Structure formats: structure tokens, C-alpha cells
Short mmCIF file of N, CA and C in Angstrom, two decimals:
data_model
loop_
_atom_site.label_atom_id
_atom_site.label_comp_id
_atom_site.label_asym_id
_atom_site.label_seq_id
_atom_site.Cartn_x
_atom_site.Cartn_y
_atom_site.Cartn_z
N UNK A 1262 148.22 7.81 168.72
CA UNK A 1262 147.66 9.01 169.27
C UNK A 1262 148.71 9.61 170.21
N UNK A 1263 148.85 11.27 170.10
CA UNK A 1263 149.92 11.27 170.87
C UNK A 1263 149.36 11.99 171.55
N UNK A 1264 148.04 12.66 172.29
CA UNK A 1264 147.62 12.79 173.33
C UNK A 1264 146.38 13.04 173.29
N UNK A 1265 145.50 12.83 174.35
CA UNK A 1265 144.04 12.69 174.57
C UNK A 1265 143.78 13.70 175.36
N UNK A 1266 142.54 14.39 175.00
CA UNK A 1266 142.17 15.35 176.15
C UNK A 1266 140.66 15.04 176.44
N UNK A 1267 140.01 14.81 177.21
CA UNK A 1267 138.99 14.58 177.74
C UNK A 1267 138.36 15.12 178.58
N UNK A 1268 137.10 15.96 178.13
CA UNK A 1268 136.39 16.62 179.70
C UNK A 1268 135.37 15.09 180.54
N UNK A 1269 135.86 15.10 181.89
CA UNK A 1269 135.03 14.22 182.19
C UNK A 1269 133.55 13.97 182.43
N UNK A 1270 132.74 15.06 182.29
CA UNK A 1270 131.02 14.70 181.82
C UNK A 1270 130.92 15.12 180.69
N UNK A 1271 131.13 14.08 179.46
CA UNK A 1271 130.81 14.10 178.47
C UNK A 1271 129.41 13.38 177.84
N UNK A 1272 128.62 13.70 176.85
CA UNK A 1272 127.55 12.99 176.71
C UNK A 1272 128.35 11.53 176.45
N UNK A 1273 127.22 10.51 176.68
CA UNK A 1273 127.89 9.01 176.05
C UNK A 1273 129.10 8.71 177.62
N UNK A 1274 129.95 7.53 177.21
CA UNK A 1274 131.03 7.43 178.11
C UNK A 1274 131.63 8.87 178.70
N UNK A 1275 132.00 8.69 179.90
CA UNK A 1275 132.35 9.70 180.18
C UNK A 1275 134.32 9.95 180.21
N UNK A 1276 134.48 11.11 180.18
CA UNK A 1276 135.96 10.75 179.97
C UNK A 1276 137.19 10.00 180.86
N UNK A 1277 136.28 9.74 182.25
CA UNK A 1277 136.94 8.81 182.55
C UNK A 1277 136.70 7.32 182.48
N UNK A 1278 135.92 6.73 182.00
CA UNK A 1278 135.64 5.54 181.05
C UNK A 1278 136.24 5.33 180.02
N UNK A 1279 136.51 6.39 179.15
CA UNK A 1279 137.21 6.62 177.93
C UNK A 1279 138.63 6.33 178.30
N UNK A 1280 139.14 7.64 179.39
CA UNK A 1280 140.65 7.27 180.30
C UNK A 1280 141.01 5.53 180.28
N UNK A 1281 139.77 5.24 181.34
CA UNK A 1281 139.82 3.60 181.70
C UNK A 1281 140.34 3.28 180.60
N UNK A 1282 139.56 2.59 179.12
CA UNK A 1282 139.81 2.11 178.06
C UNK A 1282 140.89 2.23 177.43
N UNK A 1283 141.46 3.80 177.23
CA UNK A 1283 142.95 3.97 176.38
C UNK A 1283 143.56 3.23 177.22
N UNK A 1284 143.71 3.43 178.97
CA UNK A 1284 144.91 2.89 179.46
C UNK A 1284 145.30 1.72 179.15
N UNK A 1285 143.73 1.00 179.23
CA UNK A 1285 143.69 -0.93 179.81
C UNK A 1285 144.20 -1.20 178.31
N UNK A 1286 144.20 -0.86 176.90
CA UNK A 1286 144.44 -1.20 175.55
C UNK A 1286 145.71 -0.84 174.56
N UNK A 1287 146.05 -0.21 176.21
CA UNK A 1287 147.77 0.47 175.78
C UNK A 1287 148.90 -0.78 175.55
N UNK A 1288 149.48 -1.30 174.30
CA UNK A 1288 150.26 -2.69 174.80
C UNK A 1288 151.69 -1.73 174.69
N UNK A 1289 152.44 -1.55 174.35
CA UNK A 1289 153.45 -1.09 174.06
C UNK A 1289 153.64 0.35 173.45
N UNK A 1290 152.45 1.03 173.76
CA UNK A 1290 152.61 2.62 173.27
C UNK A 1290 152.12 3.70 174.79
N UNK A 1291 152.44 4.51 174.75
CA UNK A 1291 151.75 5.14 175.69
C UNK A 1291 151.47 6.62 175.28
N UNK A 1292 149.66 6.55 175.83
CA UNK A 1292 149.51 7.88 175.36
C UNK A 1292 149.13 8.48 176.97
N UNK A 1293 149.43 9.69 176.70
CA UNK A 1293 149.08 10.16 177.44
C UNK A 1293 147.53 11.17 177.80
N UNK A 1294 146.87 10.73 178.81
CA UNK A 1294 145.60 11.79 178.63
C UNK A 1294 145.49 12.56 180.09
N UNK A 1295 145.23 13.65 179.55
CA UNK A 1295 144.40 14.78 180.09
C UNK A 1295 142.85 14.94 180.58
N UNK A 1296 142.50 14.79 181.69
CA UNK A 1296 140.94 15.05 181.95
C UNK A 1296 140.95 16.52 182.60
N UNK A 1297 140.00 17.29 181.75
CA UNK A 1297 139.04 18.49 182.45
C UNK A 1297 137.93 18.19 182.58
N UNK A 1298 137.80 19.46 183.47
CA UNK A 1298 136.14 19.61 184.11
C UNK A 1298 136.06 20.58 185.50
N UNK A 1299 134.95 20.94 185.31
CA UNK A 1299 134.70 22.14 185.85
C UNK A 1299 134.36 21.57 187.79
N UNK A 1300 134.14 20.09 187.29
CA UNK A 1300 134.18 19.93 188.92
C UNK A 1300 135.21 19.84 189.98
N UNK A 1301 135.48 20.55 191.14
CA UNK A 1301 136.68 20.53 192.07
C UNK A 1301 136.39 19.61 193.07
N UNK A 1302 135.90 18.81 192.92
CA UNK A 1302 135.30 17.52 194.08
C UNK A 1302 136.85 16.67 194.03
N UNK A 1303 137.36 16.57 195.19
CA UNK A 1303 138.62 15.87 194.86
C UNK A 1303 138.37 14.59 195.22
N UNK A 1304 137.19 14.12 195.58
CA UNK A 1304 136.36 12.73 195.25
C UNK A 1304 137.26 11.89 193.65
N UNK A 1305 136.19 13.19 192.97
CA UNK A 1305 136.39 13.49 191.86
C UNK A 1305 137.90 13.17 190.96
N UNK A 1306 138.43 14.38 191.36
CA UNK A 1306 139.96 14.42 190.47
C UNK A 1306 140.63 12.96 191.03
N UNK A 1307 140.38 12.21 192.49
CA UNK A 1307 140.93 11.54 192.35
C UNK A 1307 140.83 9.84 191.85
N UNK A 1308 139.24 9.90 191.09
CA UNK A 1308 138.89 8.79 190.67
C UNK A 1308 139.59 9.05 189.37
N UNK A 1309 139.78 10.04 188.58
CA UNK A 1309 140.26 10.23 187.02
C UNK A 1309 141.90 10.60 187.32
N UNK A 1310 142.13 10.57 188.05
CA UNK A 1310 143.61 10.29 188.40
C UNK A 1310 143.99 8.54 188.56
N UNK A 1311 143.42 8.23 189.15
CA UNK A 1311 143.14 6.14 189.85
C UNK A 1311 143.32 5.36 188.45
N UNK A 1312 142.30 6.21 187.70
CA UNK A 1312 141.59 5.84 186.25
C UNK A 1312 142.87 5.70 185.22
N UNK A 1313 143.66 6.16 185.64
CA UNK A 1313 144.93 6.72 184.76
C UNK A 1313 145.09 7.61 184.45
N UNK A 1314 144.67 8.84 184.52
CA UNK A 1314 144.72 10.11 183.97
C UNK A 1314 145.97 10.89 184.33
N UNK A 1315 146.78 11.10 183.15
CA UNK A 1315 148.34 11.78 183.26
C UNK A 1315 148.11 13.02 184.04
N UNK A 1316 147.20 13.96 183.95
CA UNK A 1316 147.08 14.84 184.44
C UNK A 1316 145.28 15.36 184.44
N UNK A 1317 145.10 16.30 185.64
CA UNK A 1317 143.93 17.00 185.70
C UNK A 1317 143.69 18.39 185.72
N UNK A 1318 142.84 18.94 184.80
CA UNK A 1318 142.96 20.13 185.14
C UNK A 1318 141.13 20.63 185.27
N UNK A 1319 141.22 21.65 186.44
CA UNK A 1319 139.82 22.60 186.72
C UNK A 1319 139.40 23.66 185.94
N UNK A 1320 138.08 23.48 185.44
CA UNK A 1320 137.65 24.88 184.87
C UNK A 1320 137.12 25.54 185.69
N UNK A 1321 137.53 26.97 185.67
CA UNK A 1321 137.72 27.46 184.19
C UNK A 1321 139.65 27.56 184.90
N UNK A 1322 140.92 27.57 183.68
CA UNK A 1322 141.72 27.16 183.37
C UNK A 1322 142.55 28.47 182.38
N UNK A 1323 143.34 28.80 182.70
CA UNK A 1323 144.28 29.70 181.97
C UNK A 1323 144.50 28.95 180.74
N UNK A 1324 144.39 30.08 179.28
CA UNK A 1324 145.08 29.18 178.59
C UNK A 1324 146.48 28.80 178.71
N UNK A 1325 147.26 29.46 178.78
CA UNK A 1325 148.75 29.37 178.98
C UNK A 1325 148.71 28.44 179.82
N UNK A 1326 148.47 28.45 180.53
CA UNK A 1326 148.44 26.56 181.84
C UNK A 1326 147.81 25.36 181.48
N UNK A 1327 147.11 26.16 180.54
CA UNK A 1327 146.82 24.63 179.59
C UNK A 1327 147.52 24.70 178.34
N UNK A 1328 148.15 25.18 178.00
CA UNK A 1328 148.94 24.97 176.84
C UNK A 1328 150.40 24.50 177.40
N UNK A 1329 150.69 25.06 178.61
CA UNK A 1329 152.06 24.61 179.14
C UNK A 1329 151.76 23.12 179.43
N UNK A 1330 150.63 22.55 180.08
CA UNK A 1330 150.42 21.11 180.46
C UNK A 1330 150.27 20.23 178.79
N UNK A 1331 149.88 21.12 177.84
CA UNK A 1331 149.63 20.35 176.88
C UNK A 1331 151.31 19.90 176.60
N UNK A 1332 151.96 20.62 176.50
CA UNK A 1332 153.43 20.66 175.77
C UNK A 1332 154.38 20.12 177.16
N UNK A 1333 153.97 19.71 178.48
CA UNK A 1333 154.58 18.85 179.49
C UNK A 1333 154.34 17.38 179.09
N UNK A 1334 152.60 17.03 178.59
CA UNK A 1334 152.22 15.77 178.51
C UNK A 1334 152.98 14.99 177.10
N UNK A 1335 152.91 16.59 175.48
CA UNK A 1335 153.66 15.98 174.36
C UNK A 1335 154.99 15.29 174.97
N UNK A 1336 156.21 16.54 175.84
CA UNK A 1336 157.43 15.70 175.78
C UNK A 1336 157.26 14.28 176.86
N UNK A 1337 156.49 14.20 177.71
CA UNK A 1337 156.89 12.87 178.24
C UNK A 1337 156.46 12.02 177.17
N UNK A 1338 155.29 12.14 176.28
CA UNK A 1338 155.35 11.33 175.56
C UNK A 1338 156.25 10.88 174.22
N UNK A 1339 156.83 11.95 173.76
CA UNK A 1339 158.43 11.84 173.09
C UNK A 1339 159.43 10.83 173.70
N UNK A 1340 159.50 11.26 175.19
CA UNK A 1340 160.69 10.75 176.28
C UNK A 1340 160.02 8.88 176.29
N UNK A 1341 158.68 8.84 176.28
CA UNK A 1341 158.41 7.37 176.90
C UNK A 1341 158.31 6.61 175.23
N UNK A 1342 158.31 7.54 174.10
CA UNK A 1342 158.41 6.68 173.06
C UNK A 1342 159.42 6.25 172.78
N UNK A 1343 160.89 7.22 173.32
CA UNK A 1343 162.23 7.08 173.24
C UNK A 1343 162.30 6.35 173.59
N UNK A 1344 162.39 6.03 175.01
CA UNK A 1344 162.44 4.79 176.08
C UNK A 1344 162.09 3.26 175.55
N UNK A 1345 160.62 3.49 174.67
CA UNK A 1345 160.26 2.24 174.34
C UNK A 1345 160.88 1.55 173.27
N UNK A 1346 161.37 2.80 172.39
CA UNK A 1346 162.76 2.22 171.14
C UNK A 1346 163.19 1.76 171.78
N UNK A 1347 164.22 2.48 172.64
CA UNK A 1347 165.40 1.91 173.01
C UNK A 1347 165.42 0.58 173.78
N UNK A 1348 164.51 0.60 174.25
CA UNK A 1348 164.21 -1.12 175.49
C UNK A 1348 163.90 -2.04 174.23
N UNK A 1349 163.14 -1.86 172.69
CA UNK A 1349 162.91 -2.69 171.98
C UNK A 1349 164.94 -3.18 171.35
N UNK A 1350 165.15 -1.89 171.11
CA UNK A 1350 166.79 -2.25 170.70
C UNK A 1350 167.61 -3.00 171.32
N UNK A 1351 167.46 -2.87 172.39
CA UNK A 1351 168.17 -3.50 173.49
C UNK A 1351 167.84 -4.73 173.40
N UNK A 1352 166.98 -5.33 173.49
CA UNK A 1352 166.28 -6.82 173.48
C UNK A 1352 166.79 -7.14 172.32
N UNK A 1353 166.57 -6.42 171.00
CA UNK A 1353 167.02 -6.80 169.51
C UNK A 1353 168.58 -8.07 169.75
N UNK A 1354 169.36 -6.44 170.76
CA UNK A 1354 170.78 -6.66 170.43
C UNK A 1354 170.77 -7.82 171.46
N UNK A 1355 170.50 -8.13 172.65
CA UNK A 1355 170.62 -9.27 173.39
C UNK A 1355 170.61 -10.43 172.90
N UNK A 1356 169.10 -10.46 172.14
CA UNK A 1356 168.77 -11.69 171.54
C UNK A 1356 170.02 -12.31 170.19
N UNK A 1357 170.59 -11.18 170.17
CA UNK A 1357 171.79 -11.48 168.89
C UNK A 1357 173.37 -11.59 169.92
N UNK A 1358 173.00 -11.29 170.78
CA UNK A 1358 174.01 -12.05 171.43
C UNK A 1358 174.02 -13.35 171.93
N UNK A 1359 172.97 -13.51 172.36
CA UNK A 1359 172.80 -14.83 172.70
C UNK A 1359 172.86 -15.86 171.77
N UNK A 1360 172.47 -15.68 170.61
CA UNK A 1360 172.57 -16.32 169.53
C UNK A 1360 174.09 -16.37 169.20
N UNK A 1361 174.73 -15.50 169.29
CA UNK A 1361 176.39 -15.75 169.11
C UNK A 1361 176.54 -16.46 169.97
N UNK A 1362 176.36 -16.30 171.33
CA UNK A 1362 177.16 -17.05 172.30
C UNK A 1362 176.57 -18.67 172.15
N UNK A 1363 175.26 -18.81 171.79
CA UNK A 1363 174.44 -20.29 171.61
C UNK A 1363 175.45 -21.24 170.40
N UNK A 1364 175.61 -20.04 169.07
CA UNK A 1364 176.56 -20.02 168.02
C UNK A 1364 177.87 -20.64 168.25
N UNK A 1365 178.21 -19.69 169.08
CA UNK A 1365 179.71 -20.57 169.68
C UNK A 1365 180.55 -21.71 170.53
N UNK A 1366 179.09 -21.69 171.42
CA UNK A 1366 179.13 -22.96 172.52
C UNK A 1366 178.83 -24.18 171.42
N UNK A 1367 177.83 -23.97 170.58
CA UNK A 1367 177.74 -25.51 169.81
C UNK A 1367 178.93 -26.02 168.93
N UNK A 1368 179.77 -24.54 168.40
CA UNK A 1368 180.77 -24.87 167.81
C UNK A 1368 181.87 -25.90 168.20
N UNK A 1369 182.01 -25.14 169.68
CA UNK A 1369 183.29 -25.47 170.61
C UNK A 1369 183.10 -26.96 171.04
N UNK A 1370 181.27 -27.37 171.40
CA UNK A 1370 180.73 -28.87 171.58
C UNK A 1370 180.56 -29.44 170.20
N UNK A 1371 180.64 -29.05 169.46
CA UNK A 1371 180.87 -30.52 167.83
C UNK A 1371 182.30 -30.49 167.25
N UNK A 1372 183.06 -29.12 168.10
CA UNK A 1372 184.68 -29.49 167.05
C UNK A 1372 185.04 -30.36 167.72
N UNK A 1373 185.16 -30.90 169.16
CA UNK A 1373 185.41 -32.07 169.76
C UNK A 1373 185.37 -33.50 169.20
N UNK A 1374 184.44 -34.09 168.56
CA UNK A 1374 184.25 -34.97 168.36
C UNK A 1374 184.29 -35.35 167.17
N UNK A 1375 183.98 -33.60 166.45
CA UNK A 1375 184.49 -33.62 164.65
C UNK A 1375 186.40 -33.89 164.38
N UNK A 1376 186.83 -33.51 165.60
CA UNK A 1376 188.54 -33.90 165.70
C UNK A 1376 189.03 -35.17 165.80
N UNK A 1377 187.80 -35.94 167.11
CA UNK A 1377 187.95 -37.33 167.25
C UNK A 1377 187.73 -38.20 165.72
N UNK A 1378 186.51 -37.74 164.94
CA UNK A 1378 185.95 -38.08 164.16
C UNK A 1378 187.41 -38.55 162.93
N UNK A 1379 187.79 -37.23 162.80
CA UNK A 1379 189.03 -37.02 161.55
C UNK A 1379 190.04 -37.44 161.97
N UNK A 1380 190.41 -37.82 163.42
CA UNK A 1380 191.93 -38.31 163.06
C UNK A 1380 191.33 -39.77 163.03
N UNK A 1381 190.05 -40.40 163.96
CA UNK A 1381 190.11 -41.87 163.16
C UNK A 1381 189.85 -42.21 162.09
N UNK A 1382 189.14 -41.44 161.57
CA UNK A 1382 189.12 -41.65 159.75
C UNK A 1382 190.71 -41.85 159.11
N UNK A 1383 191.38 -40.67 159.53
CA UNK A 1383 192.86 -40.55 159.12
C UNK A 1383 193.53 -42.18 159.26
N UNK A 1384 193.11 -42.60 160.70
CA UNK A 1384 193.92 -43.86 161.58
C UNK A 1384 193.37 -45.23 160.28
N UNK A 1385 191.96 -45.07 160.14
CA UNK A 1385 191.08 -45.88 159.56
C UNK A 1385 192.23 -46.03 158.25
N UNK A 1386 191.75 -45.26 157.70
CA UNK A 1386 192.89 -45.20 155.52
C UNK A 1386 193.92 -45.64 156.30
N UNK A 1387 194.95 -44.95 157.28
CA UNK A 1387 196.14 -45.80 157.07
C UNK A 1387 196.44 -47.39 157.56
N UNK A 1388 195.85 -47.51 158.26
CA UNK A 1388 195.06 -48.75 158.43
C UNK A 1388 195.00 -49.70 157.28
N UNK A 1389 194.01 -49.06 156.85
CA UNK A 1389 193.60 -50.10 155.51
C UNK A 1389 194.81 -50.05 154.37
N UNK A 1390 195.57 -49.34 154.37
CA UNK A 1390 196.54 -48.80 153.08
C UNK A 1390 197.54 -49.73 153.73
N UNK A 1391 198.14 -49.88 154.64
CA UNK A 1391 198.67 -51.08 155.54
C UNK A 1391 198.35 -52.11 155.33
N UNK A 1392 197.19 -52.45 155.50
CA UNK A 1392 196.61 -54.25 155.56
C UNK A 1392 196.54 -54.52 153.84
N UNK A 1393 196.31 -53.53 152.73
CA UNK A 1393 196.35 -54.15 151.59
C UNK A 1393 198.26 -54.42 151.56
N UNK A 1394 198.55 -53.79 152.14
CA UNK A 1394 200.59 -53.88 151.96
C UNK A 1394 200.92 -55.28 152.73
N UNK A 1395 200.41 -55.21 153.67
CA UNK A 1395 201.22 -56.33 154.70
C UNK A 1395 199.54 -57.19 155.86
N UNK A 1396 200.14 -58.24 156.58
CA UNK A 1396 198.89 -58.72 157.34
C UNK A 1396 198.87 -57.92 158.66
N UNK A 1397 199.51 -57.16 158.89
CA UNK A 1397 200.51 -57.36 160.35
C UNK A 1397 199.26 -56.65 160.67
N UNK A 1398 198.19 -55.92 160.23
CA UNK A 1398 197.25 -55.07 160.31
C UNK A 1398 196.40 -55.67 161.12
N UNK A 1399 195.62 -56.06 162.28
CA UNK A 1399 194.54 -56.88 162.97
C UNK A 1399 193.23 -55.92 162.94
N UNK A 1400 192.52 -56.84 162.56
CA UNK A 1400 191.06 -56.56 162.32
C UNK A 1400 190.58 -55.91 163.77
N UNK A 1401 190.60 -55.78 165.16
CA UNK A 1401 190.95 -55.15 166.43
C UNK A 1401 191.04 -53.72 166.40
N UNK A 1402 192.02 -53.52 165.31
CA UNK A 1402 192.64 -52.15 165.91
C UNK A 1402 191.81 -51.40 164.88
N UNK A 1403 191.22 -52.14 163.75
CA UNK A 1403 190.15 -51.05 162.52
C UNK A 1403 188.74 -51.20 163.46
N UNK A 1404 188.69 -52.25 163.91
CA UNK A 1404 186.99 -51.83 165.17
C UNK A 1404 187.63 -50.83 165.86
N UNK A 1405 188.48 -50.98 166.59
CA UNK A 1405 188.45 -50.03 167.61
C UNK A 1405 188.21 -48.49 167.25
N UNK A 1406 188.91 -47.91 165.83
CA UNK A 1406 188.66 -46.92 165.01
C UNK A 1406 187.25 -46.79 164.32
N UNK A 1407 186.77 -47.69 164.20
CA UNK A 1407 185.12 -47.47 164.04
C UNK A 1407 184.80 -46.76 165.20
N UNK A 1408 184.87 -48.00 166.02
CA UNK A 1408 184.30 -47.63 167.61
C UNK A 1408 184.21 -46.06 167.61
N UNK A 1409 185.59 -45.36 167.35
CA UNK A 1409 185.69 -43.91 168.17
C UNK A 1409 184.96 -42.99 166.95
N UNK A 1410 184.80 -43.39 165.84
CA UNK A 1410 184.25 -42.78 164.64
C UNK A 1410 182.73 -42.95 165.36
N UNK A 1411 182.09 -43.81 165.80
CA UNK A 1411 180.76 -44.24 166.04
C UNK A 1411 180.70 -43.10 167.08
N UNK A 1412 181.35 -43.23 168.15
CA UNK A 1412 181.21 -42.41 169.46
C UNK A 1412 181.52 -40.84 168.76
N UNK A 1413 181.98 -40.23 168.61
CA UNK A 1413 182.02 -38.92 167.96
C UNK A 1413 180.79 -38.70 167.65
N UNK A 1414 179.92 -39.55 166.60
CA UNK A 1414 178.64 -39.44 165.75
C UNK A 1414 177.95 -39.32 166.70
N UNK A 1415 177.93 -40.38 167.67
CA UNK A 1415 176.86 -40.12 168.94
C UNK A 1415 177.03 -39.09 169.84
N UNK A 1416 178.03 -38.21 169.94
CA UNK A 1416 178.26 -37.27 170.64
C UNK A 1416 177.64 -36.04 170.18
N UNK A 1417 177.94 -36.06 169.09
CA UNK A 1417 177.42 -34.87 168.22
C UNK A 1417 175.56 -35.15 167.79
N UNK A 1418 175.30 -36.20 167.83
CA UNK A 1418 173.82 -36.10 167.64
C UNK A 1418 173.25 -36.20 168.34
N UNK A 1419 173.92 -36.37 169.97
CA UNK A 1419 173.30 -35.63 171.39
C UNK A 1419 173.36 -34.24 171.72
N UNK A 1420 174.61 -33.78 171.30
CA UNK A 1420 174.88 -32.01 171.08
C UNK A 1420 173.94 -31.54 170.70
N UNK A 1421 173.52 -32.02 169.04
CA UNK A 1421 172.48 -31.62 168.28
C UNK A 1421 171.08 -32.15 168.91
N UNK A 1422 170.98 -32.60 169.41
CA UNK A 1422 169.64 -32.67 170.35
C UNK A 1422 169.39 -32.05 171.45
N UNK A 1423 170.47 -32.08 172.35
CA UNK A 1423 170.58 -30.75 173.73
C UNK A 1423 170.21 -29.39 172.99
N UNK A 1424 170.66 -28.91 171.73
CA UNK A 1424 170.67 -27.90 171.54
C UNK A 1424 169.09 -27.64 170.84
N UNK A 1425 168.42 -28.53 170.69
CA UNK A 1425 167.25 -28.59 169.78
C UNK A 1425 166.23 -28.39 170.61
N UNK A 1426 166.74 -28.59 172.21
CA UNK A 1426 165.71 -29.11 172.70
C UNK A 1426 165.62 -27.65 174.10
N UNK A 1427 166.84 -26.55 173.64
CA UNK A 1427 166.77 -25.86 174.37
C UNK A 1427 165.75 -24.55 174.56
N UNK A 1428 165.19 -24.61 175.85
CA UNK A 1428 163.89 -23.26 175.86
C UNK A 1428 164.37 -22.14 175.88
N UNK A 1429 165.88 -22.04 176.79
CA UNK A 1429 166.45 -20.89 177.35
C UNK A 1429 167.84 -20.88 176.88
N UNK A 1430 168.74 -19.86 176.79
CA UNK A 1430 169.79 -20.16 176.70
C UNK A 1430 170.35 -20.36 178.32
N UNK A 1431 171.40 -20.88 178.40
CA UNK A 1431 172.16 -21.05 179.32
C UNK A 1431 173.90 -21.05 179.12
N UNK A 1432 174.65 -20.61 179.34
CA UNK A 1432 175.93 -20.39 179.70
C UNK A 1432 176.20 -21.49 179.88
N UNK A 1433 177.49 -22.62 179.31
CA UNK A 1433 178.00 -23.45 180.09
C UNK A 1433 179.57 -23.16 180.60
N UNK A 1434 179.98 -23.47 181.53
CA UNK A 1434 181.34 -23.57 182.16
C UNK A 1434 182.20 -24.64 181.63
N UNK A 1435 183.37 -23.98 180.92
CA UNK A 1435 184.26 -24.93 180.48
C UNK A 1435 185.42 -24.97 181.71
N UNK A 1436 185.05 -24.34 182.54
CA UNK A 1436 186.30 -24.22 183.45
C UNK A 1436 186.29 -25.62 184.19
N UNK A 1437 187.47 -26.08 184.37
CA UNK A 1437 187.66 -27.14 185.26
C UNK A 1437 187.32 -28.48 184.68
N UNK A 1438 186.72 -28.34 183.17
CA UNK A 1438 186.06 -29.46 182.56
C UNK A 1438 187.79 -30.34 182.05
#
């Protein structure tokens, strides 16, 4: 709805009941409404103002002053639909940043250990391509290359759990690390 006009003693609800209701059911759109009425009780105008009412106007009423208020209330409501794109876009694009930056921090935390991972694999084969050649190879130095193959795995399937387990993003500091 892109604008409401309401005289406020109407049979049934009155138009500021009606006011009440559009406002309180507004989630993310806004309309704007208008209450007339012939009463000047500023009791009055200012309960359907309280109520939410964008604007008030007294009868009896120029048309031209009500056609100028009609075409004041359309553009704010143009301007506040604009607004509400754009704040939805904005969030769009954040949320896709954050996701890059979430994107890239996990990268930068598993190439670590995917490096540790590959050169002991590398250490591991030559290792073994050694010990089938000669003895000089000690069973010591292929644990110890497990070992760091093991620790990598566990590094990375704590990464992958910090990251699983995150509500928010957060920034980490590589500085000084």
C-alpha cells in the first residue's frame, strides 16, 4: 500500500485504530497515512499524530493542500522505499564480505599445516625409498614424520571445528603471530 487516508470518525474502527494497526504491522515497508476530520481539538490531532499518523489534516481542506500533502506523503514514501533497498543491499554486500574474509582466514589457517602435512609426506617416501636402498634409515626419524603428519591433521580438524562452531565472524590478527 503506498498510502492510506483515513477520516478519523469512521463507522466501525476508527481511523486512528486503523492508523494504530498499519503502524504496529509495518515489518519492513512503510506506509504512510494521512488522518482527516473535521475536528480541531488538538486533544485530538495529537492522539492521531502519537498513533502514528504521517500527517493531519482539518476539514473542510483546500483541495490543492490536499493534493500537495497527498504527493509530499507519495515521495517520502518513494525516498523510505529507496532507503529500505538500499540498507537491504548493503547487508547483502556485507554478508558477502564477510564470507570472503571468513573464506580467506580459513584458507591462510589450513595452508599451514597442509605445508607441514606435504613436506612430511615428501620426508616420509624419501625415507622409505632410502630404507628399501640401505639400513642407515632408523625407524625414529619415519615416527617422527608421522608424528608431524598426525599434528597437521589435528590442527586442521581443530580449524575445521573453530570454524564450525562460529556464531559471529571475527577478524583475527596475524600481526606479531
Amino acid at each position: 500500500m503506498d498510502l492510506a487516508i483515513l477520516d478519523v470518525n469512521m463507522p466501525g474502527p476508527s481511523g486512528v485504530e486503523i492508523c494504530s494497526w498499519i503502524k504496529q504491522h509495518q515489518s519492513d515497508v512503510f506506509t504512510p497515512v494521512m488522518l482527516l476530520t473535521a475536528d480541531r481539538n488538538l486533544e485530538q490531532k495529537l492522539t492521531g499524530l502519537n498513533c502514528g499518523a504521517d500527517e493531519y489534516l482539518t476539514k473542510p481542506f483546500n483541495r490543492a493542500e490536499l493534493i500537495a500533502h497527498i504527493q509530499a506523503m507519495l515521495r517520502i514514501k518513494r525516498l523510505t522505499d529507496e532507503l529500505i533497498r538500499t540498507k537491504r543491499e548493503l547487508s547483502e554486500r556485507e554478508r558477502q564480505v564477510v564470507t570472503m574474509q571468513l573464506a580467506g582466514a580459513a584458507a591462510h589457517e589450513l595452508g599451514q599445516p597442509l605445508t607441514q602435512i606435504s613436506i612430511s609426506s615428501q620426508t616420509i617416501a624419501t625415507l622409505l625409498e632410502r630404507a628399501c636402498q640401505e639400513e642407515a634409515v632408523t625407524k625414529q626419524k619415519i615416527k617422527e614424520e608421522f608424528s608431524c603428519l598426525l599434528d597437521g591433521c589435528n590442527q586442521m580438524k581443530q580449524i575445521i571445528q573453530n570454524l564450525s562452531a562460529l556464531n559471529e565472524y571475527k577478524t583475527k590478527s596475524y600481526v606479531g603471530k
